Coordinates of C-alpha atoms in Angstrom, one line a residue:
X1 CA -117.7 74.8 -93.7
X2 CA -114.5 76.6 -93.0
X3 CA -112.0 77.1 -95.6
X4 CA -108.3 76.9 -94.8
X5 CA -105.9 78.2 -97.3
X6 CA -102.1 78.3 -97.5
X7 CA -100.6 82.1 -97.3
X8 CA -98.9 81.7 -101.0
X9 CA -102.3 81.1 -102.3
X10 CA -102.6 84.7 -101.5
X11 CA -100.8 85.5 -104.6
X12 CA -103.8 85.1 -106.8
X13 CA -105.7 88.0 -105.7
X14 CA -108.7 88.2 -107.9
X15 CA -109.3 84.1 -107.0
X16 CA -109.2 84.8 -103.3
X17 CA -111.7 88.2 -103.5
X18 CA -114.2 85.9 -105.4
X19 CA -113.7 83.0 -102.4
X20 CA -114.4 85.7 -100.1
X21 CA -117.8 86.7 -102.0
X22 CA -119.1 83.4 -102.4
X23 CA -119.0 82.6 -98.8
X24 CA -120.8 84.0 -95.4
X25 CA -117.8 82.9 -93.3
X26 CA -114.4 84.4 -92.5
X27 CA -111.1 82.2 -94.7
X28 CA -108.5 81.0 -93.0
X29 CA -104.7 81.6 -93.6
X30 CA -102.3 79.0 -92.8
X31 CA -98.4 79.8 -92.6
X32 CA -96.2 76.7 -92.1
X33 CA -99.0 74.6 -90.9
X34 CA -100.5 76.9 -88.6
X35 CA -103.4 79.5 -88.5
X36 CA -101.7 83.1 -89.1
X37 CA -104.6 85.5 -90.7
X38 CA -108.6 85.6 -91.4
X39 CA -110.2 87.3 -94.2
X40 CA -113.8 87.7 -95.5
X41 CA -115.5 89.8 -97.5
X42 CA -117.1 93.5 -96.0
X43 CA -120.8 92.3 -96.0
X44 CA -119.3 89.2 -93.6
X45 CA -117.4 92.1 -92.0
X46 CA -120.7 93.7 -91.6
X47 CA -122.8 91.2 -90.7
X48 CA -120.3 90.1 -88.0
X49 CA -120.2 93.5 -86.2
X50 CA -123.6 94.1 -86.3
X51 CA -124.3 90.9 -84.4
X52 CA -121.7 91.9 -82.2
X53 CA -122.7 95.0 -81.0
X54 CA -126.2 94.2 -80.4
X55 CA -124.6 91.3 -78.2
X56 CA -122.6 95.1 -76.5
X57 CA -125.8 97.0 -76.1
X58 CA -127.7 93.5 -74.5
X59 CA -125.0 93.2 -72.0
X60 CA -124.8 96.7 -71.0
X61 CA -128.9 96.7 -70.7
X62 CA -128.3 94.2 -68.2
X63 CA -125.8 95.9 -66.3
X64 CA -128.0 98.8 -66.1
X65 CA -131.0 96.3 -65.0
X66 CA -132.7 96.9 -68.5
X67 CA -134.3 93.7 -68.8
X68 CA -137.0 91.9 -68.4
X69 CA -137.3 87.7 -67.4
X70 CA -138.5 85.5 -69.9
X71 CA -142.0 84.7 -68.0
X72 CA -142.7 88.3 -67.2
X73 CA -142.5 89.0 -70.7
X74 CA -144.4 86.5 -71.8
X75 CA -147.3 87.4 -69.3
X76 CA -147.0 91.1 -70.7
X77 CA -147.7 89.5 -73.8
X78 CA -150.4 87.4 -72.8
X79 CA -152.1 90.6 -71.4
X80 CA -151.7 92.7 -74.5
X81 CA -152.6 90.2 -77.1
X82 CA -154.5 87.7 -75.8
X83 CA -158.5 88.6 -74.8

């Protein structure tokens, strides 16, 4: 579940790195009410980007007509694996 935290909570440093550690999602930073920054730790970061490119290099293998439909490639399988 998200967590939404106040900016002046941002005081306490060493509390918010460890809220950052124990959790796979990005923290919320409220200012007045309203959402104003998003932190998280660098293996989030990571994990983030990493999804995110492979979503880059899928869309540009389409473009580039890269791909192959889900029953083709389940035929292919079929073929190759099943005697």
């Amino acid at each position: 579940m998200a967590q939404i935290i106040p900016m002046k909570d941002l005081r306490d440093t060493n509390k918010i790195c460890e809220m950052c550690k124990n959790t796979s999602e990005p923290i919320f930073i409220t200012k007045n009410g309203y959402g104003e920054l998003v932190i998280m730790s660098m293996q989030t970061y990571d994990a983030i980007t990493e999804i995110h490119d492979k979503i880059l290099l899928g869309q540009q293998q389409i473009k580039e007509g890269k791909y192959v439909d889900g029953p083709s490639f389940m035929e292919a399988l079929k073929k190759e694996y099943v005697k």
